[in-house]
Amino acid sequence: MSEFFSHTQQQPVKILLLGSGELGKEFTIEAQRMGLYVVAVDRYKNAPAMQVANEFRVIDMLDALQLAKLIKAEQPDLIVPEIEAIATKALVKAEAAGFKVVPSAKAADLTLNRKGIRDLAAKELGLETSDYQFVETYDQFCRAVNDIGLPCVVKPVISSSGKGQSIVRELNQLDAAWQLSQEAGRAGAGEVIVESFIKYDFEITQLTVQHAAGLSFCEPIGHLQESGDYIESWQPQALTDTTLAKVREMSEKITTALGGWGVFGVEFFIRGEDVIFSEVSPRPHDTGMVTMISQDLSQFALHLRAILGLPIPAIKNYQPSVSKPLLGQGRGDLIRFSGVEQALSQTGTQVRLFGKPDINGRRRLGVCLASARSLNAARKKATDMVNAITIHIDSSASLS
Ligand SMILES: Nc1ncnc2c1ncn2[C@@H]1O[C@H](COP(=O)(O)OP(=O)(O)O)[C@@H](O)[C@H]1O
Ligand SMILES: [Mg+2]
Protein backbone atom coordinates (compact mmCIF):
# COMPACT_ATOMS: atom_id res chain seq x y z
CA MET A 1 0.00 0.00 0.00
CA SER A 2 3.01 2.30 -0.15
CA GLU A 3 1.66 3.97 -3.29
CA PHE A 4 -0.65 5.82 -0.88
CA PHE A 5 2.20 8.18 -0.19
CA SER A 6 3.50 8.64 -3.72
CA HIS A 7 4.05 12.26 -4.69
CA THR A 8 3.58 11.40 -8.34
CA GLN A 9 -0.06 10.57 -7.77
CA GLN A 10 -2.42 13.28 -8.88
CA GLN A 11 -4.58 12.94 -5.78
CA PRO A 12 -3.66 11.71 -2.34
CA VAL A 13 -5.58 8.77 -0.92
CA LYS A 14 -9.20 9.68 -0.49
CA ILE A 15 -11.10 8.62 2.62
CA LEU A 16 -14.89 8.72 2.80
CA LEU A 17 -15.64 9.10 6.50
CA LEU A 18 -19.18 7.97 7.38
CA GLY A 19 -20.08 9.80 10.57
CA SER A 20 -18.45 13.08 11.60
CA GLY A 21 -18.60 13.20 15.40
CA GLU A 22 -15.75 13.72 17.87
CA LEU A 23 -14.17 10.33 17.14
CA GLY A 24 -14.25 11.03 13.41
CA LYS A 25 -12.73 14.46 14.05
CA GLU A 26 -9.69 13.01 15.84
CA PHE A 27 -9.34 10.35 13.15
CA THR A 28 -9.49 13.03 10.44
CA ILE A 29 -6.75 15.02 12.19
CA GLU A 30 -4.54 11.90 12.11
CA ALA A 31 -5.34 11.40 8.40
CA GLN A 32 -4.51 15.05 7.67
CA ARG A 33 -1.15 14.61 9.38
CA MET A 34 -0.35 11.94 6.78
CA GLY A 35 -1.48 14.13 3.90
CA LEU A 36 -4.62 12.15 3.06
CA TYR A 37 -7.81 13.64 1.64
CA VAL A 38 -10.92 13.28 3.80
CA VAL A 39 -14.54 13.72 2.75
CA ALA A 40 -16.57 13.81 5.96
CA VAL A 41 -20.21 12.74 5.88
CA ASP A 42 -23.05 13.15 8.36
CA ARG A 43 -26.73 13.96 8.46
CA TYR A 44 -26.13 17.57 9.50
CA LYS A 45 -23.82 20.43 8.48
CA ASN A 46 -20.83 21.64 10.46
CA ALA A 47 -20.38 18.35 12.36
CA PRO A 48 -17.05 18.10 14.26
CA ALA A 49 -15.09 16.07 11.67
CA MET A 50 -16.35 18.28 8.82
CA GLN A 51 -14.54 21.21 10.46
CA VAL A 52 -11.15 19.56 9.85
CA ALA A 53 -11.89 17.58 6.66
CA ASN A 54 -11.14 18.62 3.08
CA GLU A 55 -14.77 18.40 2.04
CA PHE A 56 -18.08 17.45 3.56
CA ARG A 57 -21.36 15.91 2.39
CA VAL A 58 -24.73 15.89 4.14
CA ILE A 59 -26.84 12.79 3.52
CA ASP A 60 -29.05 10.35 5.41
CA MET A 61 -26.54 7.53 5.92
CA LEU A 62 -29.32 5.09 6.77
CA ASP A 63 -30.67 5.48 3.25
CA ALA A 64 -28.94 2.77 1.18
CA LEU A 65 -29.70 4.53 -2.11
CA GLN A 66 -28.22 7.88 -1.04
CA LEU A 67 -25.17 6.13 0.38
CA ALA A 68 -24.57 4.01 -2.74
CA LYS A 69 -24.88 7.13 -4.91
CA LEU A 70 -22.35 8.99 -2.80
CA ILE A 71 -19.81 6.13 -2.86
CA LYS A 72 -20.13 5.92 -6.62
CA ALA A 73 -19.69 9.65 -7.08
CA GLU A 74 -16.73 9.99 -4.70
CA GLN A 75 -14.81 6.83 -5.70
CA PRO A 76 -12.96 6.75 -2.34
CA ASP A 77 -9.88 4.57 -1.76
CA LEU A 78 -11.11 3.79 1.75
CA ILE A 79 -14.59 3.92 3.29
CA VAL A 80 -14.26 4.48 7.05
CA PRO A 81 -17.44 4.14 9.16
CA GLU A 82 -17.39 6.19 12.36
CA ILE A 83 -20.80 5.14 13.68
CA GLU A 84 -23.06 2.09 13.65
CA ALA A 85 -26.20 3.62 12.17
CA ILE A 86 -25.35 3.30 8.47
CA ALA A 87 -27.14 1.43 5.68
CA THR A 88 -24.53 -1.31 5.87
CA LYS A 89 -26.10 -3.30 3.03
CA ALA A 90 -24.78 -0.53 0.75
CA LEU A 91 -21.30 -1.14 2.23
CA VAL A 92 -21.57 -4.86 1.55
CA LYS A 93 -22.43 -4.09 -2.09
CA ALA A 94 -19.65 -1.50 -2.36
CA GLU A 95 -17.11 -4.03 -1.05
CA ALA A 96 -18.31 -6.60 -3.57
CA ALA A 97 -17.82 -3.97 -6.28
CA GLY A 98 -14.18 -3.52 -5.23
CA PHE A 99 -14.29 -0.66 -2.70
CA LYS A 100 -12.32 -1.08 0.53
CA VAL A 101 -14.50 -0.84 3.65
CA VAL A 102 -12.80 -0.44 7.06
CA PRO A 103 -12.28 -2.83 8.70
CA SER A 104 -14.65 -4.91 6.54
CA ALA A 105 -18.22 -4.64 5.29
CA LYS A 106 -19.04 -7.75 7.35
CA ALA A 107 -17.86 -6.04 10.55
CA ALA A 108 -19.94 -2.93 9.83
CA ASP A 109 -22.97 -5.01 8.88
CA LEU A 110 -22.89 -7.35 11.88
CA THR A 111 -22.40 -4.54 14.42
CA LEU A 112 -25.15 -2.32 12.97
CA ASN A 113 -27.68 -4.48 14.75
CA ARG A 114 -27.15 -5.97 18.23
CA LYS A 115 -28.59 -9.21 16.88
CA GLY A 116 -25.85 -9.86 14.33
CA ILE A 117 -22.98 -9.38 16.73
CA ARG A 118 -24.57 -11.07 19.74
CA ASP A 119 -25.46 -14.23 17.83
CA LEU A 120 -21.97 -14.33 16.31
CA ALA A 121 -20.34 -13.99 19.74
CA ALA A 122 -22.61 -16.31 21.74
CA LYS A 123 -23.72 -18.91 19.22
CA GLU A 124 -20.93 -19.15 16.65
CA LEU A 125 -17.88 -18.33 18.77
CA GLY A 126 -19.18 -19.62 22.11
CA LEU A 127 -18.18 -16.49 24.08
CA GLU A 128 -19.84 -16.05 27.45
CA THR A 129 -22.52 -13.30 27.32
CA SER A 130 -25.59 -12.33 29.36
CA ASP A 131 -28.74 -14.40 28.65
CA TYR A 132 -30.70 -12.67 25.93
CA GLN A 133 -33.73 -12.75 23.65
CA PHE A 134 -34.80 -10.60 20.71
CA VAL A 135 -38.44 -9.50 20.57
CA GLU A 136 -40.62 -7.52 18.19
CA THR A 137 -43.95 -7.15 19.97
CA TYR A 138 -45.08 -6.19 23.46
CA ASP A 139 -46.36 -9.71 24.11
CA GLN A 140 -43.05 -11.27 23.14
CA PHE A 141 -41.34 -8.66 25.29
CA CYS A 142 -43.34 -9.64 28.40
CA ARG A 143 -42.62 -13.33 27.79
CA ALA A 144 -38.89 -12.64 27.35
CA VAL A 145 -38.73 -10.68 30.61
CA ASN A 146 -40.49 -13.55 32.32
CA ASP A 147 -37.99 -16.08 30.90
CA ILE A 148 -34.89 -14.03 31.63
CA GLY A 149 -35.98 -12.73 35.02
CA LEU A 150 -35.48 -9.44 36.84
CA PRO A 151 -33.52 -7.27 36.79
CA CYS A 152 -32.99 -7.15 33.03
CA VAL A 153 -31.71 -4.64 30.50
CA VAL A 154 -33.79 -3.53 27.50
CA LYS A 155 -32.23 -1.92 24.39
CA PRO A 156 -33.36 -1.16 20.85
CA VAL A 157 -31.34 -3.40 18.49
CA ILE A 158 -30.10 -0.36 16.58
CA SER A 159 -29.03 2.33 19.04
CA SER A 160 -25.98 3.71 20.81
CA SER A 161 -24.89 5.77 23.84
CA GLY A 162 -27.70 4.36 25.95
CA LYS A 163 -30.49 5.78 23.76
CA GLY A 164 -33.78 3.95 24.36
CA GLN A 165 -32.12 1.73 26.95
CA SER A 166 -33.44 0.96 30.43
CA ILE A 167 -33.11 -1.43 33.32
CA VAL A 168 -36.28 -3.19 34.45
CA ARG A 169 -36.06 -3.97 38.16
CA GLU A 170 -39.77 -4.39 38.88
CA LEU A 171 -42.69 -5.54 36.76
CA ASN A 172 -44.40 -2.15 36.97
CA GLN A 173 -41.51 -0.69 34.92
CA LEU A 174 -42.28 -2.93 31.94
CA ASP A 175 -44.56 -0.51 30.07
CA ALA A 176 -42.20 2.43 30.39
CA ALA A 177 -39.20 0.36 29.26
CA TRP A 178 -41.08 -0.87 26.18
CA GLN A 179 -42.32 2.63 25.36
CA LEU A 180 -38.82 4.10 25.64
CA SER A 181 -37.31 1.38 23.45
CA GLN A 182 -39.89 2.06 20.74
CA GLU A 183 -39.39 5.82 20.70
CA ALA A 184 -35.63 6.01 20.77
CA GLY A 185 -34.35 3.33 18.39
CA ARG A 186 -32.15 5.22 15.92
CA ALA A 187 -33.37 3.54 12.78
CA GLY A 188 -36.96 3.42 13.93
CA ALA A 189 -36.97 -0.38 13.96
CA GLY A 190 -39.08 -1.74 16.80
CA GLU A 191 -36.95 -4.77 17.57
CA VAL A 192 -35.50 -4.97 21.07
CA ILE A 193 -32.97 -7.08 22.96
CA VAL A 194 -33.80 -8.19 26.50
CA GLU A 195 -30.66 -9.15 28.45
CA SER A 196 -30.12 -10.51 31.92
CA PHE A 197 -28.56 -7.84 34.16
CA ILE A 198 -24.92 -8.67 34.94
CA LYS A 199 -23.81 -7.75 38.47
CA TYR A 200 -20.25 -7.02 37.43
CA ASP A 201 -17.38 -5.73 39.56
CA PHE A 202 -16.38 -3.36 36.74
CA GLU A 203 -16.48 -3.08 32.98
CA ILE A 204 -13.68 -2.59 30.49
CA THR A 205 -12.91 -1.85 26.86
CA GLN A 206 -10.09 -3.87 25.33
CA LEU A 207 -8.79 -1.86 22.37
CA THR A 208 -7.58 -4.47 19.91
CA VAL A 209 -5.66 -3.61 16.74
CA GLN A 210 -5.71 -5.97 13.77
CA HIS A 211 -2.96 -4.93 11.38
CA ALA A 212 -0.57 -6.10 8.67
CA ALA A 213 1.89 -7.68 11.09
CA GLY A 214 -0.72 -9.30 13.37
CA LEU A 215 -2.43 -8.27 16.54
CA SER A 216 -1.71 -5.56 19.16
CA PHE A 217 -3.50 -4.81 22.41
CA CYS A 218 -3.72 -1.58 24.38
CA GLU A 219 -3.77 -1.72 28.17
CA PRO A 220 -7.34 -2.42 29.34
CA ILE A 221 -9.52 0.67 29.82
CA GLY A 222 -11.93 0.71 32.76
CA HIS A 223 -15.09 2.77 32.50
CA LEU A 224 -18.14 3.99 34.35
CA GLN A 225 -21.49 4.39 32.62
CA GLU A 226 -24.57 6.36 33.57
CA SER A 227 -27.81 5.62 31.68
CA GLY A 228 -25.75 3.73 29.11
CA ASP A 229 -23.45 6.68 28.39
CA TYR A 230 -19.87 6.85 29.62
CA ILE A 231 -19.01 9.36 32.33
CA GLU A 232 -15.43 8.30 33.08
CA SER A 233 -12.78 6.05 31.56
CA TRP A 234 -9.28 5.23 32.78
CA GLN A 235 -6.22 3.36 31.69
CA PRO A 236 -4.75 1.02 32.78
CA GLN A 237 -7.41 -1.05 34.54
CA ALA A 238 -5.51 -3.78 36.41
CA LEU A 239 -6.64 -7.37 35.74
CA THR A 240 -5.32 -10.66 37.07
CA ASP A 241 -3.19 -12.65 34.62
CA THR A 242 -5.99 -15.20 34.16
CA THR A 243 -8.59 -12.52 33.47
CA LEU A 244 -6.33 -10.63 31.08
CA ALA A 245 -5.57 -13.82 29.17
CA LYS A 246 -9.32 -14.53 28.80
CA VAL A 247 -10.03 -10.96 27.71
CA ARG A 248 -7.36 -11.09 25.03
CA GLU A 249 -8.31 -14.53 23.76
CA MET A 250 -11.96 -13.48 23.43
CA SER A 251 -10.96 -10.17 21.79
CA GLU A 252 -8.81 -12.00 19.26
CA LYS A 253 -11.66 -14.40 18.46
CA ILE A 254 -14.33 -11.77 17.87
CA THR A 255 -12.14 -9.32 15.93
CA THR A 256 -10.74 -12.08 13.73
CA ALA A 257 -14.27 -13.28 12.98
CA LEU A 258 -15.32 -9.75 11.97
CA GLY A 259 -12.31 -9.43 9.70
CA GLY A 260 -10.13 -6.63 8.32
CA TRP A 261 -7.54 -4.23 9.72
CA GLY A 262 -8.24 -1.48 12.22
CA VAL A 263 -8.93 -0.71 15.88
CA PHE A 264 -11.78 -2.57 17.60
CA GLY A 265 -13.23 -1.63 21.01
CA VAL A 266 -14.22 -4.87 22.69
CA GLU A 267 -16.42 -4.37 25.77
CA PHE A 268 -16.49 -6.84 28.68
CA PHE A 269 -18.04 -7.17 32.11
CA ILE A 270 -15.63 -8.50 34.74
CA ARG A 271 -17.08 -10.39 37.71
CA GLY A 272 -14.44 -12.07 39.86
CA GLU A 273 -12.46 -13.96 37.25
CA ASP A 274 -15.48 -14.32 34.93
CA VAL A 275 -15.15 -12.42 31.68
CA ILE A 276 -18.48 -11.71 29.98
CA PHE A 277 -18.53 -10.32 26.45
CA SER A 278 -20.85 -7.33 26.03
CA GLU A 279 -20.37 -5.76 22.58
CA VAL A 280 -17.72 -4.63 20.10
CA SER A 281 -17.18 -1.58 17.90
CA PRO A 282 -15.13 -2.20 14.74
CA ARG A 283 -13.62 1.29 15.14
CA PRO A 284 -12.24 3.56 17.89
CA HIS A 285 -14.38 3.67 21.02
CA ASP A 286 -15.66 6.63 23.04
CA THR A 287 -14.07 5.30 26.26
CA GLY A 288 -10.81 5.07 24.27
CA MET A 289 -10.53 8.86 24.13
CA VAL A 290 -8.31 8.46 27.20
CA THR A 291 -5.57 7.18 24.83
CA MET A 292 -5.17 10.74 23.52
CA ILE A 293 -3.21 11.40 26.72
CA SER A 294 -2.16 7.93 27.92
CA GLN A 295 -0.38 6.52 24.85
CA ASP A 296 2.17 7.75 22.29
CA LEU A 297 -0.14 6.49 19.52
CA SER A 298 -3.79 7.24 20.34
CA GLN A 299 -6.54 4.85 19.19
CA PHE A 300 -7.07 7.20 16.24
CA ALA A 301 -3.42 7.09 15.17
CA LEU A 302 -3.50 3.30 15.57
CA HIS A 303 -6.66 3.00 13.46
CA LEU A 304 -5.10 5.02 10.66
CA ARG A 305 -1.83 3.09 10.75
CA ALA A 306 -3.67 -0.23 10.71
CA ILE A 307 -5.94 0.60 7.79
CA LEU A 308 -3.05 1.94 5.71
CA GLY A 309 -1.05 -1.24 6.34
CA LEU A 310 1.66 0.65 8.24
CA PRO A 311 3.73 -0.92 11.03
CA ILE A 312 2.56 -0.83 14.65
CA PRO A 313 5.57 -1.48 16.87
CA ALA A 314 5.04 -1.72 20.65
CA ILE A 315 2.53 0.88 21.87
CA LYS A 316 4.16 3.15 24.42
CA ASN A 317 2.19 3.94 27.57
CA TYR A 318 2.62 7.14 29.52
CA GLN A 319 1.27 7.76 33.03
CA PRO A 320 -2.05 6.43 34.37
CA SER A 321 -4.80 8.54 32.80
CA VAL A 322 -8.47 9.42 33.08
CA SER A 323 -10.99 10.91 30.65
CA LYS A 324 -14.26 12.57 31.61
CA PRO A 325 -16.73 13.90 29.06
CA LEU A 326 -18.19 17.41 29.22
CA LEU A 327 -21.92 16.78 28.99
CA GLY A 328 -24.20 19.64 28.03
CA GLN A 329 -27.91 19.72 28.81
CA GLY A 330 -30.39 22.07 27.17
CA ARG A 331 -31.42 23.48 23.82
CA GLY A 332 -29.57 26.05 21.77
CA ASP A 333 -27.16 26.80 18.95
CA LEU A 334 -24.72 29.06 20.78
CA ILE A 335 -22.47 26.93 22.96
CA ARG A 336 -19.71 28.55 25.00
CA PHE A 337 -17.39 27.28 27.70
CA SER A 338 -15.91 29.17 30.64
CA GLY A 339 -13.34 28.02 33.20
CA VAL A 340 -11.13 26.30 30.64
CA GLU A 341 -8.09 28.26 31.85
CA GLN A 342 -8.60 26.92 35.36
CA ALA A 343 -9.14 23.39 34.04
CA LEU A 344 -5.80 23.51 32.26
CA SER A 345 -3.85 25.05 35.15
CA GLN A 346 -2.34 21.74 36.32
CA THR A 347 0.35 19.79 34.43
CA GLY A 348 -0.76 16.64 32.63
CA THR A 349 -4.13 18.02 31.54
CA GLN A 350 -5.73 18.49 28.12
CA VAL A 351 -9.18 19.57 26.96
CA ARG A 352 -10.91 18.81 23.66
CA LEU A 353 -13.96 20.89 22.71
CA PHE A 354 -15.74 19.21 19.84
CA GLY A 355 -17.28 22.27 18.15
CA LYS A 356 -20.75 20.75 17.90
CA PRO A 357 -23.02 23.36 16.36
CA ASP A 358 -26.06 22.85 18.57
CA ILE A 359 -27.67 20.85 21.35
CA ASN A 360 -31.15 19.57 22.03
CA GLY A 361 -31.25 17.47 25.21
CA ARG A 362 -28.12 15.84 26.61
CA ARG A 363 -25.04 15.89 24.38
CA ARG A 364 -21.31 15.21 24.77
CA LEU A 365 -19.61 18.49 23.90
CA GLY A 366 -16.02 17.94 24.96
CA VAL A 367 -13.70 15.80 27.01
CA CYS A 368 -11.23 16.43 29.85
CA LEU A 369 -8.06 14.34 29.87
CA ALA A 370 -5.67 14.04 32.82
CA SER A 371 -2.63 11.96 33.66
CA ALA A 372 -0.68 11.63 36.89
CA ARG A 373 1.53 9.23 38.86
CA SER A 374 -1.47 7.28 40.09
CA LEU A 375 -4.98 6.64 38.77
CA ASN A 376 -6.44 8.29 41.86
CA ALA A 377 -4.47 11.46 41.28
CA ALA A 378 -5.47 11.47 37.58
CA ARG A 379 -9.12 10.95 38.53
CA LYS A 380 -8.97 13.85 40.97
CA LYS A 381 -7.44 16.12 38.31
CA ALA A 382 -10.06 15.13 35.68
CA THR A 383 -12.89 15.68 38.20
CA ASP A 384 -11.50 19.13 39.10
CA MET A 385 -11.34 19.94 35.38
CA VAL A 386 -14.97 19.03 34.71
CA ASN A 387 -16.05 20.97 37.79
CA ALA A 388 -14.06 24.02 36.67
CA ILE A 389 -15.74 24.21 33.26
CA THR A 390 -19.20 25.73 32.83
CA ILE A 391 -21.16 25.19 29.62
CA HIS A 392 -23.33 28.11 28.51
CA ILE A 393 -26.12 27.33 26.07
CA ASP A 394 -28.03 30.09 24.30
CA SER A 395 -30.13 30.37 21.19
CA SER A 396 -29.48 32.62 18.21
CA ALA A 397 -32.36 34.47 16.58
CA SER A 398 -32.42 31.89 13.78
CA LEU A 399 -33.23 28.98 16.09
CA SER A 400 -37.00 28.70 16.03
N1 LIG B 1 -26.65 -6.97 30.49
C1 LIG B 1 -26.19 -5.91 31.15
N2 LIG B 1 -25.98 -5.96 32.49
C2 LIG B 1 -25.54 -4.88 33.17
N3 LIG B 1 -25.28 -3.69 32.60
C3 LIG B 1 -25.46 -3.57 31.28
C4 LIG B 1 -25.92 -4.67 30.48
N4 LIG B 1 -26.01 -4.24 29.21
C5 LIG B 1 -25.62 -2.96 29.20
N5 LIG B 1 -25.29 -2.53 30.43
C6 LIG B 1 -24.81 -1.18 30.80
O1 LIG B 1 -25.19 -0.26 29.78
C7 LIG B 1 -24.04 0.23 29.07
C8 LIG B 1 -24.36 0.43 27.60
O2 LIG B 1 -24.75 -0.81 27.02
P1 LIG B 1 -24.16 -1.27 25.62
O3 LIG B 1 -24.69 -2.62 25.33
O4 LIG B 1 -22.68 -1.11 25.64
O5 LIG B 1 -24.87 -0.23 24.65
P2 LIG B 1 -24.29 0.94 23.73
O6 LIG B 1 -24.26 0.32 22.36
O7 LIG B 1 -25.32 2.02 23.84
O8 LIG B 1 -22.93 1.31 24.22
C9 LIG B 1 -22.97 -0.79 29.36
O9 LIG B 1 -21.66 -0.25 29.20
C10 LIG B 1 -23.30 -1.18 30.80
O10 LIG B 1 -22.86 -0.20 31.71
MG1 LIG C 1 -21.28 0.07 24.64
PDB file of C-alpha atoms in Angstrom, residues 113-115 119 132-148 152-158 174 177-179 181-182 188-195:
ATOM      1  CA  ASN A 113     -27.679  -4.477  14.754  1.00  0.00           C
ATOM      2  CA  ARG A 114     -27.147  -5.968  18.226  1.00  0.00           C
ATOM      3  CA  LYS A 115     -28.594  -9.206  16.877  1.00  0.00           C
ATOM      4  CA  ASP A 119     -25.459 -14.230  17.832  1.00  0.00           C
ATOM      5  CA  TYR A 132     -30.696 -12.669  25.928  1.00  0.00           C
ATOM      6  CA  GLN A 133     -33.725 -12.752  23.649  1.00  0.00           C
ATOM      7  CA  PHE A 134     -34.799 -10.604  20.713  1.00  0.00           C
ATOM      8  CA  VAL A 135     -38.436  -9.498  20.566  1.00  0.00           C
ATOM      9  CA  GLU A 136     -40.618  -7.516  18.188  1.00  0.00           C
ATOM     10  CA  THR A 137     -43.951  -7.154  19.971  1.00  0.00           C
ATOM     11  CA  TYR A 138     -45.077  -6.186  23.459  1.00  0.00           C
ATOM     12  CA  ASP A 139     -46.363  -9.715  24.113  1.00  0.00           C
ATOM     13  CA  GLN A 140     -43.049 -11.272  23.138  1.00  0.00           C
ATOM     14  CA  PHE A 141     -41.340  -8.659  25.293  1.00  0.00           C
ATOM     15  CA  CYS A 142     -43.339  -9.642  28.402  1.00  0.00           C
ATOM     16  CA  ARG A 143     -42.617 -13.329  27.794  1.00  0.00           C
ATOM     17  CA  ALA A 144     -38.890 -12.641  27.353  1.00  0.00           C
ATOM     18  CA  VAL A 145     -38.725 -10.679  30.615  1.00  0.00           C
ATOM     19  CA  ASN A 146     -40.488 -13.546  32.317  1.00  0.00           C
ATOM     20  CA  ASP A 147     -37.987 -16.083  30.897  1.00  0.00           C
ATOM     21  CA  ILE A 148     -34.894 -14.028  31.634  1.00  0.00           C
ATOM     22  CA  CYS A 152     -32.992  -7.147  33.035  1.00  0.00           C
ATOM     23  CA  VAL A 153     -31.714  -4.639  30.499  1.00  0.00           C
ATOM     24  CA  VAL A 154     -33.786  -3.527  27.500  1.00  0.00           C
ATOM     25  CA  LYS A 155     -32.233  -1.923  24.389  1.00  0.00           C
ATOM     26  CA  PRO A 156     -33.365  -1.160  20.848  1.00  0.00           C
ATOM     27  CA  VAL A 157     -31.340  -3.397  18.492  1.00  0.00           C
ATOM     28  CA  ILE A 158     -30.099  -0.357  16.580  1.00  0.00           C
ATOM     29  CA  LEU A 174     -42.282  -2.933  31.938  1.00  0.00           C
ATOM     30  CA  ALA A 177     -39.204   0.363  29.260  1.00  0.00           C
ATOM     31  CA  TRP A 178     -41.079  -0.869  26.185  1.00  0.00           C
ATOM     32  CA  GLN A 179     -42.318   2.625  25.361  1.00  0.00           C
ATOM     33  CA  SER A 181     -37.314   1.384  23.455  1.00  0.00           C
ATOM     34  CA  GLN A 182     -39.888   2.063  20.740  1.00  0.00           C
ATOM     35  CA  GLY A 188     -36.959   3.422  13.934  1.00  0.00           C
ATOM     36  CA  ALA A 189     -36.975  -0.376  13.964  1.00  0.00           C
ATOM     37  CA  GLY A 190     -39.085  -1.737  16.799  1.00  0.00           C
ATOM     38  CA  GLU A 191     -36.948  -4.768  17.569  1.00  0.00           C
ATOM     39  CA  VAL A 192     -35.502  -4.967  21.068  1.00  0.00           C
ATOM     40  CA  ILE A 193     -32.971  -7.083  22.961  1.00  0.00           C
ATOM     41  CA  VAL A 194     -33.803  -8.191  26.503  1.00  0.00           C
ATOM     42  CA  GLU A 195     -30.664  -9.151  28.447  1.00  0.00           C
TER      43      GLU A 195
END
